[in-house]
PDB file of N, CA and C in Angstrom:
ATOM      1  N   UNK A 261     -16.798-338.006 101.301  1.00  0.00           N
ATOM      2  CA  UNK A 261     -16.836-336.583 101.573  1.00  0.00           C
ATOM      3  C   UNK A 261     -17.684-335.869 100.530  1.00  0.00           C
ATOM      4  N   UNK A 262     -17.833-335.025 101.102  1.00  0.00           N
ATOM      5  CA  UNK A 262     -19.028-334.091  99.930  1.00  0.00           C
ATOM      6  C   UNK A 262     -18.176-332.678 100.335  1.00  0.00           C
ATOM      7  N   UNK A 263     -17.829-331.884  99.165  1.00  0.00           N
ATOM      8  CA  UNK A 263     -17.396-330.864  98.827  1.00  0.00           C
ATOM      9  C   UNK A 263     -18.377-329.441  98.685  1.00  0.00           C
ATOM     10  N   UNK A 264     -18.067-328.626  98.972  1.00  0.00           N
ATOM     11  CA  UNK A 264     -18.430-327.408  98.566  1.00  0.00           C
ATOM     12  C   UNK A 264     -17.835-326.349  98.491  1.00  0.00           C
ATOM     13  N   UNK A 265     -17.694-325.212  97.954  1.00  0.00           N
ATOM     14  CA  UNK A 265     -17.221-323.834  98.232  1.00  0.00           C
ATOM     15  C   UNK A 265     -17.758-322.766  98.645  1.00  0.00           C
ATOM     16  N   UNK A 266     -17.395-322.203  99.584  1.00  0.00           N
ATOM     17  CA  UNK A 266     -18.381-320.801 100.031  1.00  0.00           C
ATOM     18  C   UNK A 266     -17.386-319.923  99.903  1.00  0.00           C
ATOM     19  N   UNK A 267     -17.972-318.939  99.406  1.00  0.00           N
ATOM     20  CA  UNK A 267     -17.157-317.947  99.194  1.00  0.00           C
ATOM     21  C   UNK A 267     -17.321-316.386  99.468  1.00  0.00           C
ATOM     22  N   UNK A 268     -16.881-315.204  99.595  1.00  0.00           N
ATOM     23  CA  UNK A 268     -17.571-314.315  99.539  1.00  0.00           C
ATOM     24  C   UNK A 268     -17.345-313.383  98.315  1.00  0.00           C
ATOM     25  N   UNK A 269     -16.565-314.205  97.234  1.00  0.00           N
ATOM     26  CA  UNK A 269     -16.684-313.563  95.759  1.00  0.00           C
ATOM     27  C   UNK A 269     -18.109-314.136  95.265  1.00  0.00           C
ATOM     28  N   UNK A 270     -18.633-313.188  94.414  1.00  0.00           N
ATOM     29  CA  UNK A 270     -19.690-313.832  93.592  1.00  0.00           C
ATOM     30  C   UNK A 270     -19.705-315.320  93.352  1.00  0.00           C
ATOM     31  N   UNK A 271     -20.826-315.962  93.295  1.00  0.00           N
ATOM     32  CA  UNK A 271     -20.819-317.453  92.278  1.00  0.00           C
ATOM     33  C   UNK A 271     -20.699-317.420  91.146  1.00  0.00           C
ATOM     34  N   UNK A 272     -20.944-316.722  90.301  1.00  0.00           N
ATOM     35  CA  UNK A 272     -20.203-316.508  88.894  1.00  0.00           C
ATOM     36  C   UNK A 272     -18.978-316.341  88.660  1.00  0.00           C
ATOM     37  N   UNK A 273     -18.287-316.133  89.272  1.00  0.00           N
ATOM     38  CA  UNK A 273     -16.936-315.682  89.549  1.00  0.00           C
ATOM     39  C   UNK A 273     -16.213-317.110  90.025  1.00  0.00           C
ATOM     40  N   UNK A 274     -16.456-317.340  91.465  1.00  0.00           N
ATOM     41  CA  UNK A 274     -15.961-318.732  91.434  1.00  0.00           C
ATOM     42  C   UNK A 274     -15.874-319.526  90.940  1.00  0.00           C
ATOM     43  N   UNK A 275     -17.431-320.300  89.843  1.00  0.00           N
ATOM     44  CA  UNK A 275     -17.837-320.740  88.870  1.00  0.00           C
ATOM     45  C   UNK A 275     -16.580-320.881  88.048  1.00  0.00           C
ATOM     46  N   UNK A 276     -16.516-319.848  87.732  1.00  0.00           N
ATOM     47  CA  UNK A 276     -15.528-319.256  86.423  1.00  0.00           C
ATOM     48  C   UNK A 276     -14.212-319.361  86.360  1.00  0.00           C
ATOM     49  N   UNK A 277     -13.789-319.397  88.350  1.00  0.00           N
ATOM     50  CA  UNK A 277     -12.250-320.050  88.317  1.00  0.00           C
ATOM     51  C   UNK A 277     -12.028-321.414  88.247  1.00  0.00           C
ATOM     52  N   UNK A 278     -13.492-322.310  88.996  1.00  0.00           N
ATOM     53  CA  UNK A 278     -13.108-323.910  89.612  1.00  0.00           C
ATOM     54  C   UNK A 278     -13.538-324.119  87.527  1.00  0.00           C
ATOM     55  N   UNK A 279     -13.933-323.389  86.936  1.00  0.00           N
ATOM     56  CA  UNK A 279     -14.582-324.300  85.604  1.00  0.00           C
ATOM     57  C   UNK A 279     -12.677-323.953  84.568  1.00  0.00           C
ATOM     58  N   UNK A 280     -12.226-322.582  85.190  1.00  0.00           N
ATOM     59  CA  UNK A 280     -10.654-322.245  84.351  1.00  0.00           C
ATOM     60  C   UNK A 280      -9.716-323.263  84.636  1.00  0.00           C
ATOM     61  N   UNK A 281     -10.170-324.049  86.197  1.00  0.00           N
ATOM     62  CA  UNK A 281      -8.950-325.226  86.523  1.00  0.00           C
ATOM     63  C   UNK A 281      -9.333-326.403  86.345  1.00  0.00           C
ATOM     64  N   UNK A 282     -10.396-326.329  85.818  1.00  0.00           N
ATOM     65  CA  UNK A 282     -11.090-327.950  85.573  1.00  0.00           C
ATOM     66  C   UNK A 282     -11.333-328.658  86.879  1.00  0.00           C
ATOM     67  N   UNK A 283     -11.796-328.258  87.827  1.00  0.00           N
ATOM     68  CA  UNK A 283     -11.893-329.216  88.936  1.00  0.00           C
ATOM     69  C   UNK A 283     -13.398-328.859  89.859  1.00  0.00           C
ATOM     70  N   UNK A 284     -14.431-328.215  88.794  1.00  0.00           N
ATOM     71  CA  UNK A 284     -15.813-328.279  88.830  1.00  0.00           C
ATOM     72  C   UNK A 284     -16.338-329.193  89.608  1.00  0.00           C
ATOM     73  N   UNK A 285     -15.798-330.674  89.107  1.00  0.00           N
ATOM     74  CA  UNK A 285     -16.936-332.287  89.129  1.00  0.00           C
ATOM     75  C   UNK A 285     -16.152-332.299  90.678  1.00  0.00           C
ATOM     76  N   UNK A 286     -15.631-331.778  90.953  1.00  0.00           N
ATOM     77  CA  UNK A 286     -15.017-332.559  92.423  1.00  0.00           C
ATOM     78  C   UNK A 286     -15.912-331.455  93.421  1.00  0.00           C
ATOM     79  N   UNK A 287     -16.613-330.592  93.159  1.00  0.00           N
ATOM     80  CA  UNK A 287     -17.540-329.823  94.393  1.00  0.00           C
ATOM     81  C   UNK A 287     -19.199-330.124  93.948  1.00  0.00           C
ATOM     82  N   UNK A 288     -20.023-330.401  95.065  1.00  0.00           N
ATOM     83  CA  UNK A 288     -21.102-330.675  95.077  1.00  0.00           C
ATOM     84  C   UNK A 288     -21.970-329.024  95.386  1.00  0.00           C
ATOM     85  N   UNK A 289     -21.525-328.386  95.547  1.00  0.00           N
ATOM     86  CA  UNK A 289     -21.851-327.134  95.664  1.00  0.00           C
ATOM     87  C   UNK A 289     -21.217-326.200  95.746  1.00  0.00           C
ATOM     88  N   UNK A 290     -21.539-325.111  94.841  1.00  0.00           N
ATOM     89  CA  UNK A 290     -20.800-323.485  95.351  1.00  0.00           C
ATOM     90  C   UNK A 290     -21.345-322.278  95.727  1.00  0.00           C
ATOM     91  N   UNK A 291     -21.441-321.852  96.293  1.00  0.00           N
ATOM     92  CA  UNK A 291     -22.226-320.843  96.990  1.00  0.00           C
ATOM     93  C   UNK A 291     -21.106-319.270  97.456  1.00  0.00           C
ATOM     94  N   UNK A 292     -21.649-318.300  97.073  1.00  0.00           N
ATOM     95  CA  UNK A 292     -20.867-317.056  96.761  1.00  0.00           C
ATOM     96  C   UNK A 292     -21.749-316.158  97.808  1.00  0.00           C
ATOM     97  N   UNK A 293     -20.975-314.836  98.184  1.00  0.00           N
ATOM     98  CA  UNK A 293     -21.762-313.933  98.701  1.00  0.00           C
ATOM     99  C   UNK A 293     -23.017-313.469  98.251  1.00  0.00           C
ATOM    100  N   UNK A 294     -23.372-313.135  96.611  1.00  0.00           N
ATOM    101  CA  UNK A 294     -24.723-312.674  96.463  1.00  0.00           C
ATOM    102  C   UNK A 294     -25.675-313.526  96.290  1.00  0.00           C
ATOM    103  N   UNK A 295     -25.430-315.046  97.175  1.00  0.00           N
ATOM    104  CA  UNK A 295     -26.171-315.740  97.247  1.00  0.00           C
ATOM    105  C   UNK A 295     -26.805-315.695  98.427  1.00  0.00           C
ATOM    106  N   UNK A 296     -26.590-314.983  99.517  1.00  0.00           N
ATOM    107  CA  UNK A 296     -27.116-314.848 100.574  1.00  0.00           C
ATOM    108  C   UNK A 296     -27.255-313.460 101.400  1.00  0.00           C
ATOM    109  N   UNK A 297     -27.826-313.332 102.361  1.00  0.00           N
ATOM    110  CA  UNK A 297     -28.084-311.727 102.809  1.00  0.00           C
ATOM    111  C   UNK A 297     -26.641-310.976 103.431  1.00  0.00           C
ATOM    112  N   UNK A 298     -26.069-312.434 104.133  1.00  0.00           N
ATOM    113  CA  UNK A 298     -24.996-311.918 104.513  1.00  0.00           C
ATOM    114  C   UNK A 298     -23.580-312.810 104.519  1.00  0.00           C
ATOM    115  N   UNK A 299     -22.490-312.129 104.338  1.00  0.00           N
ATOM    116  CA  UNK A 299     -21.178-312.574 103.569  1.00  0.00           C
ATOM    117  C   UNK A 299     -20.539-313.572 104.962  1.00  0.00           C
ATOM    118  N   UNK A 300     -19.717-314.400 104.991  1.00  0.00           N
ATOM    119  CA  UNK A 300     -18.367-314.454 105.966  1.00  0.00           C
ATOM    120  C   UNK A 300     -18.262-313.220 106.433  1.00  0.00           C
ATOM    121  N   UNK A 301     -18.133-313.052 107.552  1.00  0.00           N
ATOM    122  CA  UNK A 301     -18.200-314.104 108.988  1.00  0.00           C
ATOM    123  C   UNK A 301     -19.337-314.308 109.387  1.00  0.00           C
ATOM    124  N   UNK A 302     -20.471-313.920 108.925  1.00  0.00           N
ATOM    125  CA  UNK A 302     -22.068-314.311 109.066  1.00  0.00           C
ATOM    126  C   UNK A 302     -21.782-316.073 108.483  1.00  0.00           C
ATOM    127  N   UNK A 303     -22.802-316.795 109.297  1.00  0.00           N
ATOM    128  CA  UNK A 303     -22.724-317.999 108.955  1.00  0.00           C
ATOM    129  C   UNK A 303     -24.000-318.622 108.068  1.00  0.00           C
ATOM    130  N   UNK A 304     -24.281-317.210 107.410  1.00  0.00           N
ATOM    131  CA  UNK A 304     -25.603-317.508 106.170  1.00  0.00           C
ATOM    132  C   UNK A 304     -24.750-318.638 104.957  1.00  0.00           C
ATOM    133  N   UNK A 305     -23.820-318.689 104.563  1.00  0.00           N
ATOM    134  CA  UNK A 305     -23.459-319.483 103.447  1.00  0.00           C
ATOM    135  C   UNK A 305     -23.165-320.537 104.094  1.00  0.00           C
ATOM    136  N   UNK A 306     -22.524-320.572 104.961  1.00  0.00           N
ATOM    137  CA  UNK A 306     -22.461-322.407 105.846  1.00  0.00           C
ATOM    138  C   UNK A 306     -23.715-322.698 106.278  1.00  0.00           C
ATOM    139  N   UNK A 307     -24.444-322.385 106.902  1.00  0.00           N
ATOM    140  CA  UNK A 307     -25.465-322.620 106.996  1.00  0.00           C
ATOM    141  C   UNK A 307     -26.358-323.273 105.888  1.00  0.00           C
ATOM    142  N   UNK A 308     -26.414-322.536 104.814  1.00  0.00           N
ATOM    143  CA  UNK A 308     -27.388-322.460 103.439  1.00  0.00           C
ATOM    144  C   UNK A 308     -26.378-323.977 103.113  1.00  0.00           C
ATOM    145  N   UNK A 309     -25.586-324.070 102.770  1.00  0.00           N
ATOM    146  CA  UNK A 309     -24.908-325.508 102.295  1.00  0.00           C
ATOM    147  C   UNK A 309     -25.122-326.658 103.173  1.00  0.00           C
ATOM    148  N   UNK A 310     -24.594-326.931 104.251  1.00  0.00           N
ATOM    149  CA  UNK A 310     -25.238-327.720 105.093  1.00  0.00           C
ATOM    150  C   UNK A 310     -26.751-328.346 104.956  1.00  0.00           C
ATOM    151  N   UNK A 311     -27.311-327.264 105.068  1.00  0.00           N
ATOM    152  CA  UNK A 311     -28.994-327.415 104.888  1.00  0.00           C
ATOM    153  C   UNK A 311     -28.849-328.044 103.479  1.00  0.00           C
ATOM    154  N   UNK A 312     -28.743-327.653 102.828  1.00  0.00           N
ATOM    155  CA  UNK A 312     -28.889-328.219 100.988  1.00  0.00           C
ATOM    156  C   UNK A 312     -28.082-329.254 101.306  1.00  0.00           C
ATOM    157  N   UNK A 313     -27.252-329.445 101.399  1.00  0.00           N
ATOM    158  CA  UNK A 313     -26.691-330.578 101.551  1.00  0.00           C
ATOM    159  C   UNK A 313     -26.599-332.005 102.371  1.00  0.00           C
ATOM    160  N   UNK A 314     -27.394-331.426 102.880  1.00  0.00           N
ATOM    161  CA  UNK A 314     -27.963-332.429 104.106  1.00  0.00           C
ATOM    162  C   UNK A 314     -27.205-332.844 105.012  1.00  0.00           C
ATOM    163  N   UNK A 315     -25.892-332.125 105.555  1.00  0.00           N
ATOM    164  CA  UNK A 315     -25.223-332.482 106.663  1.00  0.00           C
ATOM    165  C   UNK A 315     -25.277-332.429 108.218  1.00  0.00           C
ATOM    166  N   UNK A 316     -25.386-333.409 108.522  1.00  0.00           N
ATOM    167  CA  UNK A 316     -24.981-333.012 109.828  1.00  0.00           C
ATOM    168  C   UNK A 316     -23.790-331.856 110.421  1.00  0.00           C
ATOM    169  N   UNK A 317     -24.231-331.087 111.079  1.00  0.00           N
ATOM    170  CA  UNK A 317     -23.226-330.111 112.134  1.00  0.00           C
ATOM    171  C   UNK A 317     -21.674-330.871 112.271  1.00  0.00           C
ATOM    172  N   UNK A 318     -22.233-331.926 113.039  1.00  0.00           N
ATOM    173  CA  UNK A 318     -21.120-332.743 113.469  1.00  0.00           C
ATOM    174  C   UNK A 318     -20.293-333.161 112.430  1.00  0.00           C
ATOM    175  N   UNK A 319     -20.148-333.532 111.476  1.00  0.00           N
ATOM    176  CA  UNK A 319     -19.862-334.166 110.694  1.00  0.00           C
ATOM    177  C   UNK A 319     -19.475-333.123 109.236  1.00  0.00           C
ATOM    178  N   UNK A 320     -19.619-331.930 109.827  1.00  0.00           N
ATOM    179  CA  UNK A 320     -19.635-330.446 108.704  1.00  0.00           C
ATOM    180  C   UNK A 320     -17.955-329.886 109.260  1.00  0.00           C
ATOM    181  N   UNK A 321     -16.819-329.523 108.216  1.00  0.00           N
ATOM    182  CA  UNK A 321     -15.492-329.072 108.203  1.00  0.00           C
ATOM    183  C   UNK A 321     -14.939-328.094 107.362  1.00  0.00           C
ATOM    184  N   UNK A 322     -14.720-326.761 107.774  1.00  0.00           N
ATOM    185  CA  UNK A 322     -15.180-325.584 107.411  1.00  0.00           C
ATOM    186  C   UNK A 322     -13.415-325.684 107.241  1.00  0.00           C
ATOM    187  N   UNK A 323     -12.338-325.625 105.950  1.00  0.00           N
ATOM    188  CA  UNK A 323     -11.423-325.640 105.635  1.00  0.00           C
ATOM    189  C   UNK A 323     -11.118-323.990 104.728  1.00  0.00           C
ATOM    190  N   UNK A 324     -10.928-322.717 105.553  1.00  0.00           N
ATOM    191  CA  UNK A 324     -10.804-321.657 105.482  1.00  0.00           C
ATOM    192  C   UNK A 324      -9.069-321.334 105.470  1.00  0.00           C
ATOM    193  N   UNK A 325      -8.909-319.339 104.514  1.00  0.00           N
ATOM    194  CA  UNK A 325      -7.997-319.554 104.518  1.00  0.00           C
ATOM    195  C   UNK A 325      -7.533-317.690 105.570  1.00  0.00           C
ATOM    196  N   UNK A 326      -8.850-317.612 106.089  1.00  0.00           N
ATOM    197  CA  UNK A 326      -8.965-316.649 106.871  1.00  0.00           C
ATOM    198  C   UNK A 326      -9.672-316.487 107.884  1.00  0.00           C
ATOM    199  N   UNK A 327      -9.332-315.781 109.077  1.00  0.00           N
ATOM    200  CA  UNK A 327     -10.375-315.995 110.275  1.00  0.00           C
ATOM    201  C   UNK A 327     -11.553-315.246 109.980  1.00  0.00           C
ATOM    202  N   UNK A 328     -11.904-315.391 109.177  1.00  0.00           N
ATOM    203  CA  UNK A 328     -13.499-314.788 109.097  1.00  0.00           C
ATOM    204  C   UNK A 328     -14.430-316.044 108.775  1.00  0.00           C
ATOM    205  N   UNK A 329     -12.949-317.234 108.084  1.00  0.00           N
ATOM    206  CA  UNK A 329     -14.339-318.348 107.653  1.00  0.00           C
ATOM    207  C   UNK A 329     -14.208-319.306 109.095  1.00  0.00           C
ATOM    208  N   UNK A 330     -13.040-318.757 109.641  1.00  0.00           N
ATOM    209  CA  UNK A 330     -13.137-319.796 111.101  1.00  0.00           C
ATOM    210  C   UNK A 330     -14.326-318.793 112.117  1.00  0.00           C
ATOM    211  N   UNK A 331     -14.808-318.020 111.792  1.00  0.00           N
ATOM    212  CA  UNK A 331     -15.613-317.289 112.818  1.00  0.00           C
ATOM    213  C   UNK A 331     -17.452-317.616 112.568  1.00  0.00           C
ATOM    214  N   UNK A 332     -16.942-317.607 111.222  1.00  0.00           N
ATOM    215  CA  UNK A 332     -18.591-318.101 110.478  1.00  0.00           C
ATOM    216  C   UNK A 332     -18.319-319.608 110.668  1.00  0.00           C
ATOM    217  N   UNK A 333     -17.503-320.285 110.492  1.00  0.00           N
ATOM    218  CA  UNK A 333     -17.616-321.873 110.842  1.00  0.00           C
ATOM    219  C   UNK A 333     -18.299-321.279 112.311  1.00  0.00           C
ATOM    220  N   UNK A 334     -17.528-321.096 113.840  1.00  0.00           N
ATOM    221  CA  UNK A 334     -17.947-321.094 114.769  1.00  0.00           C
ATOM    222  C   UNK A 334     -19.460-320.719 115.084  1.00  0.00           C
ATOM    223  N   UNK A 335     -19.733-319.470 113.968  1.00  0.00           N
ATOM    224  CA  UNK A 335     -20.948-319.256 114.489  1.00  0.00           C
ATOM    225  C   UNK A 335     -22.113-320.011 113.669  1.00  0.00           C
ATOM    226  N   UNK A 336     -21.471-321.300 112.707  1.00  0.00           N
ATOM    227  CA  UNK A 336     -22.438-321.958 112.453  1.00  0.00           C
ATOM    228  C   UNK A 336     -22.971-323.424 113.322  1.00  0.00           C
ATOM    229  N   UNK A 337     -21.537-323.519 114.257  1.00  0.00           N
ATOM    230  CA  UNK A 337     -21.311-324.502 115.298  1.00  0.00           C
ATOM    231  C   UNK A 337     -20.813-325.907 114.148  1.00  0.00           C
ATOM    232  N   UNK A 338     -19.845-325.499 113.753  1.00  0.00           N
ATOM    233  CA  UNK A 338     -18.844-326.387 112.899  1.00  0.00           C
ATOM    234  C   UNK A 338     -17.443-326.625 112.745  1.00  0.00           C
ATOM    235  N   UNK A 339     -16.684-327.375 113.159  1.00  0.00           N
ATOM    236  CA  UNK A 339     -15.647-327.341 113.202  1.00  0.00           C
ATOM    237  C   UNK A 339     -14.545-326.726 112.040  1.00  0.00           C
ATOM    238  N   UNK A 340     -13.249-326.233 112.413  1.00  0.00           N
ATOM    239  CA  UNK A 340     -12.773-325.798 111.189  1.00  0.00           C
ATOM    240  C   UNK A 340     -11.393-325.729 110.764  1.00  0.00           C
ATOM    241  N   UNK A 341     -10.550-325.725 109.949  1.00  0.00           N
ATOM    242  CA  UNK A 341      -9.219-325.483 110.218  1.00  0.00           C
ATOM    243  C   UNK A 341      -9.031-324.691 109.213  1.00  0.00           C
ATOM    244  N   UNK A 342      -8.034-324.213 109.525  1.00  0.00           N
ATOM    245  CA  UNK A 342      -7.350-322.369 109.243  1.00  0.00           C
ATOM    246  C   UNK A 342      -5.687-323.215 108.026  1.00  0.00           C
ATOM    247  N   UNK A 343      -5.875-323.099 106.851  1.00  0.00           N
ATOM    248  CA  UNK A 343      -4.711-323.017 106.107  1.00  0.00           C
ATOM    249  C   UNK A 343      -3.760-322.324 105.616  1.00  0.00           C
ATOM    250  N   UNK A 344      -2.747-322.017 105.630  1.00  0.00           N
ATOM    251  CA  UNK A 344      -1.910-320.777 105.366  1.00  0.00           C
ATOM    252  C   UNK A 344      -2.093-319.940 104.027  1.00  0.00           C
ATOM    253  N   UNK A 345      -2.291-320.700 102.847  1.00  0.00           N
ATOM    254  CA  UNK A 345      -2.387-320.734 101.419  1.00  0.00           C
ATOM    255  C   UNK A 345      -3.702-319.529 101.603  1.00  0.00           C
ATOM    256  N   UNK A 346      -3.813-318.462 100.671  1.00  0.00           N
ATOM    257  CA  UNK A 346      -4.876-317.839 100.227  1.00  0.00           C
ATOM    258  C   UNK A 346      -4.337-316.523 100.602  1.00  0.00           C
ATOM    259  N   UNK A 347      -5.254-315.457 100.629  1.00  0.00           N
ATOM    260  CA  UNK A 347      -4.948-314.167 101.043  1.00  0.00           C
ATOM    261  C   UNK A 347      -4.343-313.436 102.410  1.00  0.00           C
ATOM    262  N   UNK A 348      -4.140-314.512 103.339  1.00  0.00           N
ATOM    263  CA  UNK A 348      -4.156-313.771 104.484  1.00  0.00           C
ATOM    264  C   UNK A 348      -2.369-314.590 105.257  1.00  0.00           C
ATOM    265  N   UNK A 349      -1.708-313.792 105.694  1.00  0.00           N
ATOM    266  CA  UNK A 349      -0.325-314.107 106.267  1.00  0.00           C
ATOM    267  C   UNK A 349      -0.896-314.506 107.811  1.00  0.00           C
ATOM    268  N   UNK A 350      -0.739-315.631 108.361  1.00  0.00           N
ATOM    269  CA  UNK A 350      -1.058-315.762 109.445  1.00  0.00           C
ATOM    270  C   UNK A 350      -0.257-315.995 110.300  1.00  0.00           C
ATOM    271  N   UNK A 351       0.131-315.260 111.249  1.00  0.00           N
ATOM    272  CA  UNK A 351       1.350-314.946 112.027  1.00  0.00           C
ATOM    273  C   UNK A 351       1.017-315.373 113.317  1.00  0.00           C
ATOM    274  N   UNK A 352       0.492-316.548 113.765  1.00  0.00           N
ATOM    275  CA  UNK A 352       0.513-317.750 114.769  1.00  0.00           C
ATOM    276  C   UNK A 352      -0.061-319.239 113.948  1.00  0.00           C
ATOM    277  N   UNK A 353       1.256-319.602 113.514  1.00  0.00           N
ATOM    278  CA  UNK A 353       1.257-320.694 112.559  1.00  0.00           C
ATOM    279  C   UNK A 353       0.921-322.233 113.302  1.00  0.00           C
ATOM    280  N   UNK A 354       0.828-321.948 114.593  1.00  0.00           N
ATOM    281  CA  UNK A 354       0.739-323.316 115.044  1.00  0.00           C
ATOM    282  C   UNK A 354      -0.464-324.241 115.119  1.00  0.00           C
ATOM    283  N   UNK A 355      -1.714-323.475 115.089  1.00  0.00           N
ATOM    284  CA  UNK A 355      -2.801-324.008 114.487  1.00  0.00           C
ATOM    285  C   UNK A 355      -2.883-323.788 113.436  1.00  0.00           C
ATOM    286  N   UNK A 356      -2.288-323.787 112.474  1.00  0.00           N
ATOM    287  CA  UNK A 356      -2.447-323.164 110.699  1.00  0.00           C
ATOM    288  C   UNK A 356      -2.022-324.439 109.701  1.00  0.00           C
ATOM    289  N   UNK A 357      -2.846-325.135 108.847  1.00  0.00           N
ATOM    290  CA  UNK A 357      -1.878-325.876 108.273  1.00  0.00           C
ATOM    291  C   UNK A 357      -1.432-325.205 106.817  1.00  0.00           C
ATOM    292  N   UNK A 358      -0.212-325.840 106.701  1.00  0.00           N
ATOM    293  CA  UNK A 358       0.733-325.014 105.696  1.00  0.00           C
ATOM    294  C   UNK A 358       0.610-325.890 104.258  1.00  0.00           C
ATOM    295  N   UNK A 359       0.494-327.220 104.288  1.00  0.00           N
ATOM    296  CA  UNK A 359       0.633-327.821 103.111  1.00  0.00           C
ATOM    297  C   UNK A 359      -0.578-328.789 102.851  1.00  0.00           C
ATOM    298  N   UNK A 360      -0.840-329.141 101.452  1.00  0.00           N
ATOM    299  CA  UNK A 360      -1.841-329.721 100.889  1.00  0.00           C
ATOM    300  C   UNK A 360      -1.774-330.957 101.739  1.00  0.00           C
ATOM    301  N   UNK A 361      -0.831-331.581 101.798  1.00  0.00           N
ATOM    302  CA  UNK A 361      -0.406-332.967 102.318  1.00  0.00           C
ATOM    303  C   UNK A 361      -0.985-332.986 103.757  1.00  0.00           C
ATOM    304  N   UNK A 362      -0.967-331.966 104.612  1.00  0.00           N
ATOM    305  CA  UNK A 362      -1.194-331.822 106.101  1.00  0.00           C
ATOM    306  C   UNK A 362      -2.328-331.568 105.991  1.00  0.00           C
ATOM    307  N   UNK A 363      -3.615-331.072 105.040  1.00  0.00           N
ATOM    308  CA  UNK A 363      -4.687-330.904 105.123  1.00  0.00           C
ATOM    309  C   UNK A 363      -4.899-332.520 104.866  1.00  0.00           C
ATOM    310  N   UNK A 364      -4.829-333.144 103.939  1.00  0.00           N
ATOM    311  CA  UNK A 364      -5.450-334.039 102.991  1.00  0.00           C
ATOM    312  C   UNK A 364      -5.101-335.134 104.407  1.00  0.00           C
ATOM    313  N   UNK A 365      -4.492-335.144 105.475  1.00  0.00           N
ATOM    314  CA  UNK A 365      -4.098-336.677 106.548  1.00  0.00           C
ATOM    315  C   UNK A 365      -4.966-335.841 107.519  1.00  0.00           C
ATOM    316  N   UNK A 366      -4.805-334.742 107.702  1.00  0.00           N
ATOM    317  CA  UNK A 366      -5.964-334.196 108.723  1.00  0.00           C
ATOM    318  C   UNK A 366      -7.428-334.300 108.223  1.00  0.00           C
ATOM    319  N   UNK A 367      -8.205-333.995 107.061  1.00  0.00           N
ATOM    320  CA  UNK A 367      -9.458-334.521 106.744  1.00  0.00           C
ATOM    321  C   UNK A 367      -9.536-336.063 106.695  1.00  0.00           C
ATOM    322  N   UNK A 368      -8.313-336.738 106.562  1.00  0.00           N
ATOM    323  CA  UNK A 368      -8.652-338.022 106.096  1.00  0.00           C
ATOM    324  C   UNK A 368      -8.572-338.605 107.804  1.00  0.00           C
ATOM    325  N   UNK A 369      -7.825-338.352 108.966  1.00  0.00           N
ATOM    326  CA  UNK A 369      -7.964-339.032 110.246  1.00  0.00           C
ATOM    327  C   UNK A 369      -8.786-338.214 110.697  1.00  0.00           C
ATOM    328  N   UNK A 370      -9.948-337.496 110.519  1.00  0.00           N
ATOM    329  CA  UNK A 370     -11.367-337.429 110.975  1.00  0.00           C
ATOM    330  C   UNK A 370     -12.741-338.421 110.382  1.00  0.00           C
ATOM    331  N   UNK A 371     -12.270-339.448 109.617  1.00  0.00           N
ATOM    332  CA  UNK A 371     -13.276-340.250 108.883  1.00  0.00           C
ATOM    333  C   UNK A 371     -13.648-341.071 109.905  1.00  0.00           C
TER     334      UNK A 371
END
């Protein structure tokens, strides 16, 4: 797997949290809103990573914790799943995953 973060906080900012938790070396890229013209739900930062990164579409998994990054996944034509964890209360939990554990068997039975 190849990692990245998109975000629509600055890259300095993100930078500054993944470097406060020590877990930098585990993303191959980070990419922030004033890195591109336009934020989530525009699919300029999925897009821009992909491309740099050399992924295939198919093979690209947009792990958001709000429907704006499932809308920019869609409109980058990438699959995506919606996690409960982050800013947003999502009140139709049945496509939502709730725990680290349920992400980590769901990325891992798409290999």
């Amino acid at each position: 797997f190849k990692l990245s973060i998109a975000t629509n906080a600055s890259v300095e900012f993100a930078n500054k949290m993944i470097r406060h938790l020590e877990i930098e070396s585990h993303f191959d890229m980070v990419i922030g809103a004033n890195c591109v013209k336009n934020p989530k739900p525009h699919p300029d930062m999925i897009i821009s990573t992909i491309n740099s990164l050399n992924i295939n579409n198919e093979k690209a998994i947009l792990v958001g914790d709000r429907h704006k990054d499932t809308r920019a996944a869609d409109a980058a034509n990438i699959d995506s799943i919606l996690v409960s964890w982050g800013f947003t209360n999502h009140s139709n939990k049945e496509n939502v995953i709730t725990t680290a554990n349920q992400l980590q068997n769901k990325l891992l039975s798409l290999r």
